[in-house]
Tab-separated table of C-alpha atoms in Angstrom:
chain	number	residue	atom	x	y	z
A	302	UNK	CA	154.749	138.479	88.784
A	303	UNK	CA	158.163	140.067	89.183
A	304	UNK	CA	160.224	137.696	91.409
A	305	UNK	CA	163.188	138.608	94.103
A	306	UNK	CA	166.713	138.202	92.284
A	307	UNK	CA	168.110	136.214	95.611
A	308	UNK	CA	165.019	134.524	96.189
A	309	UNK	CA	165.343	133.060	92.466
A	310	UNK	CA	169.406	132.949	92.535
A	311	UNK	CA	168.970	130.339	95.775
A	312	UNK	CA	165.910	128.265	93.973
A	313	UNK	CA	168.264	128.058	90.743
A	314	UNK	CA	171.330	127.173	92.528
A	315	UNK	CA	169.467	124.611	94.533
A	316	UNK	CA	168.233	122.974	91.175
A	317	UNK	CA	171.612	122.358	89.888
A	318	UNK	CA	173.393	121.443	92.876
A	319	UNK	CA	170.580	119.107	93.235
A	320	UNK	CA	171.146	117.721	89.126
A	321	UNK	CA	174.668	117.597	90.050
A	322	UNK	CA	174.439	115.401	92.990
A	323	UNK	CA	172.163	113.058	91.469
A	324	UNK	CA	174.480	112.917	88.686
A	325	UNK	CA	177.240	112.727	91.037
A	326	UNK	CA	176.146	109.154	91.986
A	327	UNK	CA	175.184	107.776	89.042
A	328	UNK	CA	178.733	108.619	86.886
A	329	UNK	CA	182.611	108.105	87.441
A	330	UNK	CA	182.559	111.989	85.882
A	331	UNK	CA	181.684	113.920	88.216
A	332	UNK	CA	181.094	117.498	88.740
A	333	UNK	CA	183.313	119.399	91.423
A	334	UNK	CA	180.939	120.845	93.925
A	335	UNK	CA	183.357	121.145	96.220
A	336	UNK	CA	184.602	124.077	93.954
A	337	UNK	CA	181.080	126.188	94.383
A	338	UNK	CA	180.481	128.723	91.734
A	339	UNK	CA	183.718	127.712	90.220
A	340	UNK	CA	183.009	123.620	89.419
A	341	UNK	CA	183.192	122.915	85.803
A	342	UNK	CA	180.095	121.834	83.739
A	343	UNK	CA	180.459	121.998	79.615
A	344	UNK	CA	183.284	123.653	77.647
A	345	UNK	CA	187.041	123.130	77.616
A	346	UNK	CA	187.036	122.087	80.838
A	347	UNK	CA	183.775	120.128	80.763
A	348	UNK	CA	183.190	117.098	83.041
A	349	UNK	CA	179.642	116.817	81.088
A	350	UNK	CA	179.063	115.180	78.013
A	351	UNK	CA	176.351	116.587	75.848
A	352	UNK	CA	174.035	114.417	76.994
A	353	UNK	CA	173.818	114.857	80.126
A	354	UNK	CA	174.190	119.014	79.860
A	355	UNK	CA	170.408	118.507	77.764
A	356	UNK	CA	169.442	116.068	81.042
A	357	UNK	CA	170.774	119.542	83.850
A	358	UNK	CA	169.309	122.254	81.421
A	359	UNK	CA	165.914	120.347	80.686
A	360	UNK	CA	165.650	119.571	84.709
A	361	UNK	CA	166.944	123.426	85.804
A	362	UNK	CA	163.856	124.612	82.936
A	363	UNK	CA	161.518	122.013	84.486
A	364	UNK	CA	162.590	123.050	88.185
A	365	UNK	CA	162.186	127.146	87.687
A	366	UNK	CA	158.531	126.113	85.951
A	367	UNK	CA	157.461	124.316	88.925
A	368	UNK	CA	159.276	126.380	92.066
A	369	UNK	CA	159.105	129.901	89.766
A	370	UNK	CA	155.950	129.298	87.817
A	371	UNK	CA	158.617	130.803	84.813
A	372	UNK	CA	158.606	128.543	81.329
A	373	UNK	CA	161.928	129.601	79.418
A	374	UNK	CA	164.815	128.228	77.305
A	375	UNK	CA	168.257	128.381	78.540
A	376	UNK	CA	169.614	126.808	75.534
A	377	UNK	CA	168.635	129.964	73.133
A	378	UNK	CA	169.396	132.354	70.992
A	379	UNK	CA	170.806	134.532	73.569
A	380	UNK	CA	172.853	131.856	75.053
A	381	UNK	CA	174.328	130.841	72.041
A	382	UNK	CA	175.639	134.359	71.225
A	383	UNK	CA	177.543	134.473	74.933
A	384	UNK	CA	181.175	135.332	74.245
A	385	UNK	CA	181.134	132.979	76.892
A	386	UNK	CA	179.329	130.009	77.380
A	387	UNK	CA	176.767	130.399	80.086
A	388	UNK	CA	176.878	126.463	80.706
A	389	UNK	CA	181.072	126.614	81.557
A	390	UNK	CA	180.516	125.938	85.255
A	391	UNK	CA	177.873	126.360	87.771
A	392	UNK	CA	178.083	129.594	88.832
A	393	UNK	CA	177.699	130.848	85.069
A	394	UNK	CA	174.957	128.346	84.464
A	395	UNK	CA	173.236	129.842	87.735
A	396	UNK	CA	173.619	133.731	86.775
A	397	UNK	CA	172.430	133.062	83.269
A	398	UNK	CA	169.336	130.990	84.579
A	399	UNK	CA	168.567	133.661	86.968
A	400	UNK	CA	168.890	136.312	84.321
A	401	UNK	CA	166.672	134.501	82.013
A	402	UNK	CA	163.975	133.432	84.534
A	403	UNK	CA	164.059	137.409	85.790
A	404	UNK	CA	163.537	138.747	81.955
A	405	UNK	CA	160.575	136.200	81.299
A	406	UNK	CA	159.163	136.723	84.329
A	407	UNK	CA	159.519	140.841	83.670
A	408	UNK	CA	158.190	140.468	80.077
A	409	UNK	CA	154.906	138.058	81.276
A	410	UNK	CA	153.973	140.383	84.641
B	1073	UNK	CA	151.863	100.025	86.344
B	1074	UNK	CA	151.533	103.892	86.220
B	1075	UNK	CA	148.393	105.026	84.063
B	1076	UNK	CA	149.969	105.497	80.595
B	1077	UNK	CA	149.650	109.203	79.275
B	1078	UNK	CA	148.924	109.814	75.344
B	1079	UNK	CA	148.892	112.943	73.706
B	1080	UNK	CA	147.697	113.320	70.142
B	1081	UNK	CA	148.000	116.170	67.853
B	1082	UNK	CA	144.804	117.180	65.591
B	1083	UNK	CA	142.483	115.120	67.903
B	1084	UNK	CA	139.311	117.186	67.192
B	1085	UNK	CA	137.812	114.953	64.265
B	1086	UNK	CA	138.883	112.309	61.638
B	1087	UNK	CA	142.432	110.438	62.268
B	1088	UNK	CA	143.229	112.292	65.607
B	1089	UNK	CA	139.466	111.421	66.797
B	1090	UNK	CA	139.468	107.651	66.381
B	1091	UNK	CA	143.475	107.190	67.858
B	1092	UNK	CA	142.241	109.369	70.844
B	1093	UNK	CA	139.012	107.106	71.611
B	1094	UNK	CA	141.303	103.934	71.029
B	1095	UNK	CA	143.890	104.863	73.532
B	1096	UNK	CA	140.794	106.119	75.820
B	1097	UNK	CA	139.278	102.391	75.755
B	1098	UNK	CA	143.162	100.693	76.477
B	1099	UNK	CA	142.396	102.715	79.691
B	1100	UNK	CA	145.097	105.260	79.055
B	1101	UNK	CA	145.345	109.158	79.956
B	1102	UNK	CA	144.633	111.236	76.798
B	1103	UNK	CA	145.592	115.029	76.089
B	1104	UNK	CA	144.171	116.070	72.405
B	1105	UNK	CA	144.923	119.313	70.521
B	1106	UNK	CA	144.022	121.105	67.724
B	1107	UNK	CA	142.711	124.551	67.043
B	1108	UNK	CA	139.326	124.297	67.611
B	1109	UNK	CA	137.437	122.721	70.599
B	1110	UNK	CA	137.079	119.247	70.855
B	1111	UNK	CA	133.263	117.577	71.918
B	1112	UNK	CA	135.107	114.458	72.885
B	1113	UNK	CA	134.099	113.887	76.612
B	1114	UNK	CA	135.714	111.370	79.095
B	1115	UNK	CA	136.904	111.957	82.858
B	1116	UNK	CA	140.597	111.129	81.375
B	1117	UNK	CA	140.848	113.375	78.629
B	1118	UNK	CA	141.615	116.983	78.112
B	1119	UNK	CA	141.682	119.286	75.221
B	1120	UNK	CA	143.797	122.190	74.343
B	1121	UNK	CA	142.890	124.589	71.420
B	1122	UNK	CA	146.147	125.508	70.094
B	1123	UNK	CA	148.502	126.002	67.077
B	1124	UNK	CA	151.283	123.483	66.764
B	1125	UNK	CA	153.688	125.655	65.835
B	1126	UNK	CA	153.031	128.801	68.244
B	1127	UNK	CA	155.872	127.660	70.553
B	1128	UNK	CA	154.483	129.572	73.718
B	1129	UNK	CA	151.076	127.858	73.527
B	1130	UNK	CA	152.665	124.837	72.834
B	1131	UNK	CA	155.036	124.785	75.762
B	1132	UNK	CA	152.413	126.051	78.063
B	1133	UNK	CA	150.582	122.760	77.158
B	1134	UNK	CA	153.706	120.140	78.163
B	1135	UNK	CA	154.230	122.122	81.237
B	1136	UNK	CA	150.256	121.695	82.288
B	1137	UNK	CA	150.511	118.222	81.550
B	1138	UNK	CA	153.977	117.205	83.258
B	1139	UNK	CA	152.288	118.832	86.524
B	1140	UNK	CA	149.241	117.314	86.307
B	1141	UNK	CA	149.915	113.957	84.841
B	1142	UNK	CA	153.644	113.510	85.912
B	1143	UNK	CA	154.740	111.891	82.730
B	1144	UNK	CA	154.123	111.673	78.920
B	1145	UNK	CA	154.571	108.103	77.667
B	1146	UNK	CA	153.552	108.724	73.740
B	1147	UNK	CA	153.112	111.588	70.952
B	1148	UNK	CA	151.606	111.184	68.020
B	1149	UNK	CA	151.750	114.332	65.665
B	1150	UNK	CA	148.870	113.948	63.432
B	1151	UNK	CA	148.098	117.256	63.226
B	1152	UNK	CA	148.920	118.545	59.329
B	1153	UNK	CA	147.444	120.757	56.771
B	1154	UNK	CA	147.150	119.785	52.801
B	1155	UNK	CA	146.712	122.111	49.641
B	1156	UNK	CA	146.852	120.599	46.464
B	1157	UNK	CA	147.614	122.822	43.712
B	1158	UNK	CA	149.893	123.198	40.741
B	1159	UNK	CA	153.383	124.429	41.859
B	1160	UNK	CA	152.580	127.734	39.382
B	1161	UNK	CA	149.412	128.143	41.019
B	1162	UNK	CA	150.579	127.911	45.054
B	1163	UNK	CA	150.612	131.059	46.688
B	1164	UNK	CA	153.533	131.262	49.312
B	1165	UNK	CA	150.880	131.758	51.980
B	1166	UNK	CA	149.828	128.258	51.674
B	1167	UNK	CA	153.456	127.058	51.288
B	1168	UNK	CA	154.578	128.915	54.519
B	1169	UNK	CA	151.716	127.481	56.207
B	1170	UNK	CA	152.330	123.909	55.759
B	1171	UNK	CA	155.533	124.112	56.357
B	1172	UNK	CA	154.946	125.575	59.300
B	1173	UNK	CA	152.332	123.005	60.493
B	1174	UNK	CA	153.620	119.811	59.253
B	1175	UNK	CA	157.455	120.357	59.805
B	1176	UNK	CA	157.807	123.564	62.511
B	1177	UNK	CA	155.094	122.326	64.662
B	1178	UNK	CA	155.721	118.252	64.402
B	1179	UNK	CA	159.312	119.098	65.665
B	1180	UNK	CA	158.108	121.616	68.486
B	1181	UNK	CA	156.243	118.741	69.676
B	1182	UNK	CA	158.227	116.296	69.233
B	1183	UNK	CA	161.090	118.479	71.040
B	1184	UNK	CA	158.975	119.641	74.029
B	1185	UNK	CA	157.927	115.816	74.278
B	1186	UNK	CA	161.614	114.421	74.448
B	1187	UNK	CA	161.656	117.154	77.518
B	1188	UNK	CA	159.156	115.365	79.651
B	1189	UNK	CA	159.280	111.831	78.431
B	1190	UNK	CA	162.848	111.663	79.180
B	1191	UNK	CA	162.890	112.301	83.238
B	1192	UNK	CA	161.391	108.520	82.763
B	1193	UNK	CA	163.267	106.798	80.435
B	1194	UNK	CA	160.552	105.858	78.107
B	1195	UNK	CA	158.313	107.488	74.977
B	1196	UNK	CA	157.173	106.572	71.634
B	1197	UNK	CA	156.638	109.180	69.597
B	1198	UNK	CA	154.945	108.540	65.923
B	1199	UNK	CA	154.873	111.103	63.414
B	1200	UNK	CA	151.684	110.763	60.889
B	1201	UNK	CA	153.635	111.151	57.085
B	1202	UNK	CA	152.167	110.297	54.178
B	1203	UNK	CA	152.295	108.248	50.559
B	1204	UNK	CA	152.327	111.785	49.082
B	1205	UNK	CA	156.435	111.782	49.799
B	1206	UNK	CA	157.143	108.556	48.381
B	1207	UNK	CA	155.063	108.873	45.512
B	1208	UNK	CA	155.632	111.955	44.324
B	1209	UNK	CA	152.755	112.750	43.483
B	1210	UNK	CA	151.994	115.822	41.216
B	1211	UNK	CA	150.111	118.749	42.415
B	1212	UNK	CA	150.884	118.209	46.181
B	1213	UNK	CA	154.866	119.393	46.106
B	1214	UNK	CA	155.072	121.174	48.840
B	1215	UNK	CA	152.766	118.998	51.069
B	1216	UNK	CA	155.204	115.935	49.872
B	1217	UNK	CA	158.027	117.932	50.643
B	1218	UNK	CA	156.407	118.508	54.149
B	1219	UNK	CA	156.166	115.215	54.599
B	1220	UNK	CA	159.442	113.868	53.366
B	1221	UNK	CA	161.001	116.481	55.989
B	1222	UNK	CA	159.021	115.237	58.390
B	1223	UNK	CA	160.199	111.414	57.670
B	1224	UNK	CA	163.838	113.162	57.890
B	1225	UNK	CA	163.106	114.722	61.486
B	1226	UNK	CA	161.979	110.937	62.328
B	1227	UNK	CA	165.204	109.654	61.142
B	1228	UNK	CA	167.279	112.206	62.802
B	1229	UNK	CA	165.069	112.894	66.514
B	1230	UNK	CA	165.390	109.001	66.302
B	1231	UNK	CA	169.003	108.831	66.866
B	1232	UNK	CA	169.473	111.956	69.052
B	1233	UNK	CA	166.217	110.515	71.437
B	1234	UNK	CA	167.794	106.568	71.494
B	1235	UNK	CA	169.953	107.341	74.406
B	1236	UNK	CA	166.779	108.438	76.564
B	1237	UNK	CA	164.168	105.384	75.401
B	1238	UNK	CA	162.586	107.278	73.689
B	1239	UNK	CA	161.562	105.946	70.170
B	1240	UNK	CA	160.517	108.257	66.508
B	1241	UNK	CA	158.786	106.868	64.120
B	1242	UNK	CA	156.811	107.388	61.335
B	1243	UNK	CA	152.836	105.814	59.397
B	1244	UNK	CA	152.086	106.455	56.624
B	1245	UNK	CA	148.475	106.546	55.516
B	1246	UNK	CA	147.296	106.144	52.102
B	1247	UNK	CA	144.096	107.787	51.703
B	1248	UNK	CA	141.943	107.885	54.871
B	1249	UNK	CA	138.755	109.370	54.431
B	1250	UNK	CA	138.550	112.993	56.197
B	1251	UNK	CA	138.588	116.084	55.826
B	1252	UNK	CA	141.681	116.151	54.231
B	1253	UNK	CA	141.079	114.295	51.046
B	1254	UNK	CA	137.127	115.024	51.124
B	1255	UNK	CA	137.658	117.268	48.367
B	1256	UNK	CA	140.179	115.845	46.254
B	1257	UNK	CA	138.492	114.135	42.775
B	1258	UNK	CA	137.104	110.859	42.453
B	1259	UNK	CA	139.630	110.038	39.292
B	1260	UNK	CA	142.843	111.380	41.404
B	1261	UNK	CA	142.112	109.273	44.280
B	1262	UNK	CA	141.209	105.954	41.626
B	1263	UNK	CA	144.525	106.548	40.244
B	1264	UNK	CA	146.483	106.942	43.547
B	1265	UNK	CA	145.023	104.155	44.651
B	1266	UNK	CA	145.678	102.283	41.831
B	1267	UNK	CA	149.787	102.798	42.709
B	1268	UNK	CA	149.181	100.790	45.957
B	1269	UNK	CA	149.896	97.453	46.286
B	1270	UNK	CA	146.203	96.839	48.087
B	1271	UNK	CA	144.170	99.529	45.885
B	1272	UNK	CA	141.579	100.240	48.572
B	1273	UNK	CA	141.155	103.687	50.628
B	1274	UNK	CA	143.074	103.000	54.485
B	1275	UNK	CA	140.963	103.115	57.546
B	1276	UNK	CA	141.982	104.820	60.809
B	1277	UNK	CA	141.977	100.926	62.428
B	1278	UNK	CA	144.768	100.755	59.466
B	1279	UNK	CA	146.708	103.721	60.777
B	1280	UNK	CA	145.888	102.849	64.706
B	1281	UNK	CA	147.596	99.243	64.458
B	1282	UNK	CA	150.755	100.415	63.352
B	1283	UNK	CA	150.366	103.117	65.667
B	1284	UNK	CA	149.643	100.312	68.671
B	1285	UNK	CA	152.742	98.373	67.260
B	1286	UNK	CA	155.236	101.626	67.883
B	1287	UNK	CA	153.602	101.984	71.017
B	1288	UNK	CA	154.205	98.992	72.723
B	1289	UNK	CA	156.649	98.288	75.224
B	1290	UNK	CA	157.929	95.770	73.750
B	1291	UNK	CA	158.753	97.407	70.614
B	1292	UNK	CA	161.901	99.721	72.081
B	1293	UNK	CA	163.890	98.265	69.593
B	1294	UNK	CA	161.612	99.645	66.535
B	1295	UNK	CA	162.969	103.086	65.630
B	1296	UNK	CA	163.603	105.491	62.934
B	1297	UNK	CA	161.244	103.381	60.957
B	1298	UNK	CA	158.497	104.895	58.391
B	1299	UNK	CA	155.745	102.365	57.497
B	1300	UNK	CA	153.402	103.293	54.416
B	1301	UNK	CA	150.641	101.070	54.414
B	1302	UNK	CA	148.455	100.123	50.946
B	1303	UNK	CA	151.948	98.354	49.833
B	1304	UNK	CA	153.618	102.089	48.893
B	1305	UNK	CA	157.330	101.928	49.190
């Protein structure tokens, strides 16, 4: 079913400010929330290792499967051929997930 | 102790069969897959008819059984195709679709696995190779091939899964009798045989021990391992 862009923006957002805070308390490297949209994740500014971006981008997938009812892949094809990462900081990582989730969700209606 | 959850590719008969009942009587949660339907009944196991290598199908799967069971403590990719032929006589059909099987779909699982076995901390995982790789044995090229790739993915996932407990490993059957050898000659499987240390056919109680052994708990610090049974090294 086609889903509302804000309605699946705030679930998205939710699921990585939620990974982040978690994250936030386990780790001496942590991610600048403070900064909103603007907080880096991965890149040349990345606070995450490439560990732990698999750990937010497996739990984001896992989150917009269970709130969304959407199975996707943000690490794909499409995200690798980004001029710019989609995983630099959150508010990329959130438009790109919402993107994504709003295609698949399209293409399976 | 949560229930432990088990899911086991190419559970519909032979190998797959018997390693689903045995994790069934240890009291643990079993999913089984394989193309066709499965008659194997129990309140604690489920079925999927699927292709291991048709990604959608296949994801569809982890994401029914991380809602419904919560967790995915062990994989074991038995699913696998076999053609043996001379390389001049192998049509590229048959080579695409073992490759596709063995290799494709044993890493799709094995990937989609790492996904929910990792939000716990723990998995085994146990990818079913075969004596075919090591021995080289003529007429089966590209299903050794499969197989040796396959022992490579266990090497590699192996590393890349440590940091989440998750352990990769690899058995190695010598011939079981199923389906898959059922119509291979007499004098081919004598001489095979005769390459092993213990010249006998393997049994799936062969297979399911070393399975057990990667499964247990206690053996986190077992990984990146392949163990060929009969004596083949």
């Amino acid at each position: 079913m086609p889903q509302d862009e804000t309605h699946v923006t705030e679930v998205i957002r939710r699921l990585v400010l939620d990974w982040c805070a978690d994250h936030n308390d386990a780790t001496e490297r942590k991610v600048d929330v403070a900064s909103g949209d603007a907080a880096p994740l991965f890149g040349i500014e990345r606070v995450l290792d490439s560990l732990a971006l698999v750990g937010l981008l497996v739990a984001v997938e896992q989150g917009i499967d269970d709130e969304l009812g959407v199975i996707l892949t943000l690490a794909d094809e499409k995200a690798a051929s980004q001029v710019k990462s989609p995983f630099r900081t959150i508010g990329s990582l959130v438009a790109y997930a919402t993107k994504r989730a709003l295609e698949e969700s399209s293409a399976h209606a | 102790m949560p229930e432990q959850v088990t899911l086991i590719t190419g559970a519909r008969k032979g190998l797959g069969r018997y390693l689903a009942e045995q994790r069934l009587a240890r009291g643990e949660r079993v999913y089984g897959c394989s193309r066709e339907p499965s008659d194997l009944v129990s309140p604690r196991y489920e079925h999927f008819c699927l292709d291991v290598s048709d990604e959608r199908a296949v994801r569809q799967m982890f994401s029914r059984i991380r809602k419904e069971a919560g967790r995915l403590d062990h994989l074991v990719n038995n699913a696998g195709v076999a053609s043996m032929n001379h390389a001049m006589l192998t049509p590229m059909s048959v080579v695409e679709s073992i490759l596709s099987t063995n290799v494709a779909g044993t890493f799709l699982m094995c990937r989609e696995a790492a996904r929910v076995m990792q939000t716990n901390g723990f998995g085994r995982i146990v990818n079913v190779t075969s004596v075919a790789a090591p021995l080289h044995l003529e007429g089966e090229s590209i299903y050794a091939a499969s197989k040796s790739a396959v022992q490579t993915l266990t090497q590699i996932l192996a590393h890349e899964l440590a940091p989440f407990g998750i352990t990769v490993n690899a058995v190695g059957p010598t011939p079981v009798m199923t389906d898959l050898i059922r119509n291979v000659p007499a004098d081919r499987i004598a001489s095979l045989l005769a390459r092993q240390a213990i010249p006998r056919l393997g049994t799936p109680e062969d297979v399911h021990n070393v399975v057990d052994f990667f499964f247990r708990k206690e053996s986190g610090f077992v990984t990146a391992q392949s163990v060929f049974l009969g004596g083949v090294c």
